[in-house]
Short mmCIF file of C-alpha atoms and ligand atoms in Angstrom, two decimals:
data_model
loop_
_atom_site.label_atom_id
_atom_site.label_comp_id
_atom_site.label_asym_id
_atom_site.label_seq_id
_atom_site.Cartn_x
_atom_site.Cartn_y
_atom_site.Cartn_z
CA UNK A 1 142.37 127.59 -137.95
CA UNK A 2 145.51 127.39 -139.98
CA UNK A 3 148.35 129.27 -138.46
CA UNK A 4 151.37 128.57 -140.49
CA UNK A 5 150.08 131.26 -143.01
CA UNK A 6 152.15 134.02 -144.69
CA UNK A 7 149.51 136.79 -145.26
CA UNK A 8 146.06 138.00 -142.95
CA UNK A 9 144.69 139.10 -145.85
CA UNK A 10 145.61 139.68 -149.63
CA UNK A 11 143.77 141.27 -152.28
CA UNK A 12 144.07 141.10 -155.94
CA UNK A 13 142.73 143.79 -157.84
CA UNK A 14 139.85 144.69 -155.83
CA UNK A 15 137.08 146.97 -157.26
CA UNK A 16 134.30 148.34 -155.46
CA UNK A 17 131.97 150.94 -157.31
CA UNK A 18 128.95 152.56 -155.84
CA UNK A 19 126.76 152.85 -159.11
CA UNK A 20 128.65 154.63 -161.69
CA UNK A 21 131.04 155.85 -159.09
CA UNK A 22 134.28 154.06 -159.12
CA UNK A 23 135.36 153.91 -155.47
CA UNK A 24 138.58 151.59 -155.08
CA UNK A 25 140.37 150.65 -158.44
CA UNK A 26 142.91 147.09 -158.79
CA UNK A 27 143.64 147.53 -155.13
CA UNK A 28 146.64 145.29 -154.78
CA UNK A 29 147.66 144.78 -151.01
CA UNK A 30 148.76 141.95 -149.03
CA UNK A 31 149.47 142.39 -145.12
CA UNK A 32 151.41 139.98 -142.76
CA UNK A 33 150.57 138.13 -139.80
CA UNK A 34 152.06 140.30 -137.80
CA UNK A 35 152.18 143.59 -139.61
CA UNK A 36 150.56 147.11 -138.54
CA UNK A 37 149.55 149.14 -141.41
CA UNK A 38 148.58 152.49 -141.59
CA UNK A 39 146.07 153.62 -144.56
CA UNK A 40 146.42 157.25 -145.15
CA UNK A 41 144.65 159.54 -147.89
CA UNK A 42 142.81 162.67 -148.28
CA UNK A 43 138.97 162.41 -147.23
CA UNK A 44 137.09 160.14 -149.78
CA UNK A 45 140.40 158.66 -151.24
CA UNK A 46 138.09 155.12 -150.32
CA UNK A 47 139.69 154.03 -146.94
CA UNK A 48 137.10 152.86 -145.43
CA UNK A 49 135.45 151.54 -148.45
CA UNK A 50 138.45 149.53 -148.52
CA UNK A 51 138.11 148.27 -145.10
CA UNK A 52 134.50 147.49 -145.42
CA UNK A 53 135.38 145.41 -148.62
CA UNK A 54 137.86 143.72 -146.45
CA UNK A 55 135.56 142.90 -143.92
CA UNK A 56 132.85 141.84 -145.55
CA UNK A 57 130.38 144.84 -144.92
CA UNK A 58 130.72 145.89 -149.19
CA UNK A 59 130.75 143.51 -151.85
CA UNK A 60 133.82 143.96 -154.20
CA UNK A 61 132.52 144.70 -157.56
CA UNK A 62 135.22 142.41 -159.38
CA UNK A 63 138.56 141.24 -157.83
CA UNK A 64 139.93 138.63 -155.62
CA UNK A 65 140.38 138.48 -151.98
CA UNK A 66 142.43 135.55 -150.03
CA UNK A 67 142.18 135.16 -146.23
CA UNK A 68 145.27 133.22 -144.86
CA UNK A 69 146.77 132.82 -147.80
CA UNK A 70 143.01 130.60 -148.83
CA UNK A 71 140.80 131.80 -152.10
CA UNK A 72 137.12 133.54 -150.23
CA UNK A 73 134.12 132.81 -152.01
CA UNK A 74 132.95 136.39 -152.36
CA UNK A 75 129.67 135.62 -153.24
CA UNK A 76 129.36 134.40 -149.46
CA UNK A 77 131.88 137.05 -147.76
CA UNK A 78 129.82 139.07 -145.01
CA UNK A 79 130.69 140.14 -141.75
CA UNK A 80 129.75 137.33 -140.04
CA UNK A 81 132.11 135.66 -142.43
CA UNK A 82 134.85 137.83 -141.22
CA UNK A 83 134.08 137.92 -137.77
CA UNK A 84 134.30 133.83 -137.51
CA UNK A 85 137.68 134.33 -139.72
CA UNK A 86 138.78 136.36 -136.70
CA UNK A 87 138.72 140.66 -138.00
CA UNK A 88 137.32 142.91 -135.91
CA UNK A 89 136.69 146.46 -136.71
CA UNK A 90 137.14 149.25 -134.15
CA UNK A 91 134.91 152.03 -135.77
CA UNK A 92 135.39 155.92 -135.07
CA UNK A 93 132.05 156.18 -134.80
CA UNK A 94 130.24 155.11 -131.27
CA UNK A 95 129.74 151.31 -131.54
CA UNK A 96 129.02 150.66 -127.49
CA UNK A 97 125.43 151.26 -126.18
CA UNK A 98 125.61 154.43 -124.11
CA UNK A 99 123.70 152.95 -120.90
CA UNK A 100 124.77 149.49 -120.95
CA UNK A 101 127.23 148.15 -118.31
CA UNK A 102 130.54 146.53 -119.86
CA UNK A 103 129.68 143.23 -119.42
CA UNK A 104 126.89 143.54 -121.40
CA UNK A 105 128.73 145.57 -123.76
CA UNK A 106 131.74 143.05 -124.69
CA UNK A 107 129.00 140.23 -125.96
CA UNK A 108 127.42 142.14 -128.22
CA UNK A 109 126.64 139.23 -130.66
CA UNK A 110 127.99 137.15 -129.10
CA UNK A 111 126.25 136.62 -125.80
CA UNK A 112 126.91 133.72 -123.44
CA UNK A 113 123.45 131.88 -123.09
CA UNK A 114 123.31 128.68 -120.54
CA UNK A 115 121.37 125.82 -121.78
CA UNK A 116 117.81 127.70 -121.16
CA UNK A 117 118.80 130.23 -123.50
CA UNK A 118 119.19 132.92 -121.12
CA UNK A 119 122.58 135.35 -120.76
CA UNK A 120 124.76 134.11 -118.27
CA UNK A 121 125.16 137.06 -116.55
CA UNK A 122 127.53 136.26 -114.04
CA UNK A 123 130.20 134.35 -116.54
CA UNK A 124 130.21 137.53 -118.51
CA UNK A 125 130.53 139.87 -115.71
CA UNK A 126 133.77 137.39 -114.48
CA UNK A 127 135.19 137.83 -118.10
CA UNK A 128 134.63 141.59 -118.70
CA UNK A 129 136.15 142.15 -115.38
CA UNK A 130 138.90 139.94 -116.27
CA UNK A 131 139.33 141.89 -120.20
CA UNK A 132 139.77 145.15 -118.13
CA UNK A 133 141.99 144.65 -115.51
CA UNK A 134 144.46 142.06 -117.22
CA UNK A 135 144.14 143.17 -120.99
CA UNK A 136 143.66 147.21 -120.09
CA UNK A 137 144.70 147.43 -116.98
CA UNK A 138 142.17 149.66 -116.03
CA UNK A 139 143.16 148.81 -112.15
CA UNK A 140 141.72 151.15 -109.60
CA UNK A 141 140.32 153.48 -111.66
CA UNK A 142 136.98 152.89 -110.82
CA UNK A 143 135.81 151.22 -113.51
CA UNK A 144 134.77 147.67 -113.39
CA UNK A 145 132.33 145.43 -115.70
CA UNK A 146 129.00 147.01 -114.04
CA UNK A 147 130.43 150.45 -114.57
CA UNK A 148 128.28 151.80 -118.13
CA UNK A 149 129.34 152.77 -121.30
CA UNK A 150 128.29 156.78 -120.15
CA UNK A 151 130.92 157.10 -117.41
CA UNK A 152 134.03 155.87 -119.94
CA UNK A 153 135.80 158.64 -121.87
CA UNK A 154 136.76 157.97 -125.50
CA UNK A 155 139.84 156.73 -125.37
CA UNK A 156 138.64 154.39 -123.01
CA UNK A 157 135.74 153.56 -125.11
CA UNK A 158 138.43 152.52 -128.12
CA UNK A 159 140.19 150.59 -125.73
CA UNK A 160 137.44 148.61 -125.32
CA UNK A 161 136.86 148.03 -128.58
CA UNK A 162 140.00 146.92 -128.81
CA UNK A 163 140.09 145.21 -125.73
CA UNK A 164 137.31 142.98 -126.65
CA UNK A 165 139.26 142.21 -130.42
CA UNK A 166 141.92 140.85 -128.68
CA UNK A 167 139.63 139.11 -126.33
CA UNK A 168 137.88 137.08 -128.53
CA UNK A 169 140.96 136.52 -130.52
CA UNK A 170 141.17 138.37 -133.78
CA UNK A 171 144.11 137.77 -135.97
CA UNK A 172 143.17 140.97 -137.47
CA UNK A 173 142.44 144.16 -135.93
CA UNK A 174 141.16 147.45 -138.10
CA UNK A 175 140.76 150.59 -136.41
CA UNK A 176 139.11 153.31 -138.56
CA UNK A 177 140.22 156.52 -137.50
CA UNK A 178 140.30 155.40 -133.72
CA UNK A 179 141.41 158.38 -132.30
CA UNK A 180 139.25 161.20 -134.10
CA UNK A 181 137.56 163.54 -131.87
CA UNK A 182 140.14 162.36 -128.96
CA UNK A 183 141.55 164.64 -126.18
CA UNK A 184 145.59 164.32 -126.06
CA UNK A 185 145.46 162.43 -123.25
CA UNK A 186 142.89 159.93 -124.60
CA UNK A 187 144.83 159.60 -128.00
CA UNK A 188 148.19 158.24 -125.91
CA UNK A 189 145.91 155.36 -124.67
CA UNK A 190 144.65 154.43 -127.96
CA UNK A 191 148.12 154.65 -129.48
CA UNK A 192 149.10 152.34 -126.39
CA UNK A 193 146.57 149.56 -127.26
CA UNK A 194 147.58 149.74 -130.83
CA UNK A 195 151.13 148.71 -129.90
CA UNK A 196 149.55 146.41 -127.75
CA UNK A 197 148.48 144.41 -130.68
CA UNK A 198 151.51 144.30 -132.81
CA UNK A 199 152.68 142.92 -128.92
CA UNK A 200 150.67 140.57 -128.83
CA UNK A 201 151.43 139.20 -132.00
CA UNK A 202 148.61 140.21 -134.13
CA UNK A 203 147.69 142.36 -137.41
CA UNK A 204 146.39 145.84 -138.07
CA UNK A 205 145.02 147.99 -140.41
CA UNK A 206 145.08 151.35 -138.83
CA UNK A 207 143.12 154.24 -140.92
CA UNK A 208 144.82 157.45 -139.12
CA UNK A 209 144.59 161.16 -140.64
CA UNK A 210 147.37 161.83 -137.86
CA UNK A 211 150.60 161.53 -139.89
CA UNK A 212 152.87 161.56 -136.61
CA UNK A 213 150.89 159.06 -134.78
CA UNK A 214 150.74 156.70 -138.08
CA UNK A 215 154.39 157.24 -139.02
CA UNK A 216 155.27 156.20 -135.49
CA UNK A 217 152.94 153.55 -135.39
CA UNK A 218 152.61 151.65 -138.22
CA UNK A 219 155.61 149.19 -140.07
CA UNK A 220 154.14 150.00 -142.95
CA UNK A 221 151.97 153.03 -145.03
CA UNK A 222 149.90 152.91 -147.64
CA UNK A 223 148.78 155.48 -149.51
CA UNK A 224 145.24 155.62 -151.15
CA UNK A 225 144.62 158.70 -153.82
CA UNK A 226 140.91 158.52 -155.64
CA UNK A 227 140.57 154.92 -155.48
CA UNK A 228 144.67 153.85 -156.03
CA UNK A 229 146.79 152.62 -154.17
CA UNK A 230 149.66 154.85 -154.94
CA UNK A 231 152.55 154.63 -152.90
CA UNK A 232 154.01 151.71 -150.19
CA UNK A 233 156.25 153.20 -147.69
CA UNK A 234 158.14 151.53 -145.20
CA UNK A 235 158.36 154.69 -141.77
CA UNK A 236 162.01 152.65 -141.04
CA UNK A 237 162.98 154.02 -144.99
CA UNK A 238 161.13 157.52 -144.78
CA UNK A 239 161.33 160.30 -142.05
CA UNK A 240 157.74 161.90 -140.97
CA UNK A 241 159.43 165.36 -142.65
CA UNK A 242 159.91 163.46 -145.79
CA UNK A 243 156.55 161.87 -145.81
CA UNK A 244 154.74 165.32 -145.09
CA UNK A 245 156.49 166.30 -147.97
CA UNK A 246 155.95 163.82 -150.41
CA UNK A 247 152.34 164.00 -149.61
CA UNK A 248 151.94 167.64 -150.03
CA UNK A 249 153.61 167.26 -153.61
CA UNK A 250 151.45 164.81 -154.61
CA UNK A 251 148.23 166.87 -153.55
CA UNK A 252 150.08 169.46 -155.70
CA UNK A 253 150.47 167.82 -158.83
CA UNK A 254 147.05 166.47 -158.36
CA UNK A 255 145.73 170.20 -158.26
CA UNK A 256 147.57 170.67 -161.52
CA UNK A 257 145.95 167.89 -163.13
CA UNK A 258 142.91 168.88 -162.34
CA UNK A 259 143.37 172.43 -163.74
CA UNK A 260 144.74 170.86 -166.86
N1 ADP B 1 127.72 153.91 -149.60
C1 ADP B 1 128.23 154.72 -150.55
N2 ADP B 1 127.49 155.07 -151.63
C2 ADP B 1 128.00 155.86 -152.60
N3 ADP B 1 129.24 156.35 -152.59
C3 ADP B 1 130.02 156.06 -151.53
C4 ADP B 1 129.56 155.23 -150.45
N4 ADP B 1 130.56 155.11 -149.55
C5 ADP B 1 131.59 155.82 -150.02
N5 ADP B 1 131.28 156.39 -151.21
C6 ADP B 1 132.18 157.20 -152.04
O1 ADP B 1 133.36 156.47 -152.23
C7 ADP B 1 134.50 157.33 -152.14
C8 ADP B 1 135.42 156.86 -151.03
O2 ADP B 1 134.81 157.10 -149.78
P1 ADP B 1 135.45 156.61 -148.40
O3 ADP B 1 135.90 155.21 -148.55
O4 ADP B 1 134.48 156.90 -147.32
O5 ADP B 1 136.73 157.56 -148.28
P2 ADP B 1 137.68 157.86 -147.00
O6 ADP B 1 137.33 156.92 -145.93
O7 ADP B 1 139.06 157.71 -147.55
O8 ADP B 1 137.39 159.28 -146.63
C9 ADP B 1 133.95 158.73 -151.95
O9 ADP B 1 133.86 159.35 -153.21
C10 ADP B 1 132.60 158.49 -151.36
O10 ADP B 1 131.73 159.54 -151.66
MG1 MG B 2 136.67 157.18 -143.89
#
């Protein structure tokens, strides 16, 4: 795969409506090889319907979409698409089987068969053991690739997620509200393997409703209001006071519109 490319992904004037309702309008973005960016917006702004566009789990209604800087035939985009283009999608909601062990759990879809067809159990327990003590460092805390999903708190169920992204390789990293429902403690981790990608040289789209943890995160915002992209702020150029603000008086004026 080409990796003298300028842009992940880029989108040009992406629509996506659900029946009459108009979720993402002319969404214009284009995000760097090696470029975390935050998507931030008020519940049902369309964040994750942009993501799923993105990734291949929505078709775009109308639009364009390129992929390494390459034209994608959206009439064949799906996740599968995606996923051999290298995204991976870290969702908020539980994607690991409760009572599987790990090494079960980091194949999912993609399991390593020998030439019988049958999972090669032992090649996957060597590489989920290697994912968590060299990628997550999860060293002597009593968790190793037999441990199951059940025993692993949430942030360490995110970092797993993640984990297994980098694992298999992905240029391109989304995390949709990873670190919802997350004790403090748990969050820090999370926030850790996010860095960990920008580290390691990859991309991220990072849907966060935590402005501090986004502002500190991210090299770039971008701000989605009913369906718009409407602003595209760099944290270097804006302080997390200024940012609250400017937020805040934008739900304001909004709130007069909609009186008006
Ligand atoms: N599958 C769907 N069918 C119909 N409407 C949807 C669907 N998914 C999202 N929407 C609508 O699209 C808008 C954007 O939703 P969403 O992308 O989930 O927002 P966010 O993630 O920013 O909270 C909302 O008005 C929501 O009700
Ligand atoms: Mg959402």
């Amino acid at each position: 795969m080409d990796k003298n490319y300028k842009h992940i992904i880029r989108a040009e004037r992406l629509c996506v409506s659900f029946g009459k309702v108009r979720a993402l309008s002319d969404i214009d973005l284009a995000i760097g090889r090696n470029e975390i960016v935050g998507l931030i917006g008020d519940n049902g702004a369309g964040k994750s319907t942009l993501i799923k566009a993105l990734t291949g789990v929505i078709p775009p209604t109308s639009g364009r979409l390129f992929i390494r800087d390459e034209a994608v035939d959206l009439h064949n985009y799906s996740v599968s698409r995606a996923h051999a283009l290298r995204f991976e999608t870290v969702y908020q909601e539980k994607s690991l089987g409760e009572k599987q062990p790990l090494w079960r759990n980091f194949f999912v879809g993609r399991q390593i068969t020998n030439r019988f067809g049958f999972i090669n159990v032992r090649e996957q327990r060597r590489i989920a053991n290697e994912i968590l003590q060299r990628q997550l460092g999860f060293r002597g805390v009593g968790i190793d690739a037999d441990s199951t999903v059940s025993k692993l708190s949430g942030g360490e169920r995110q970092g797993i997620a993640i984990g297994r992204a980098m694992y298999f390789d992905a240029d391109l990293i989304i995390l949709d509200e990873p670190t919802t429902a997350l004790a403090i403690k748990e969050v820090r981790k999370v926030l850790d393997f996010v860095r960990s990608i920008k580290e390691a040289g990859r991309a991220a789209i990072y849907i966060e409703h935590n402005l501090a943890h986004v502002h500190a995160l991210a090299d770039r915002l971008l701000v989605l209001d009913r369906g718009r992209i409407v602003a595209d702020i760099r944290p270097a150029d804006m302080s997390l006071q200024d940012l609250t603000t400017f937020l805040i008086e934008q739900q304001q004026s909004r709130e007069v519109e909609s009186v008006a």
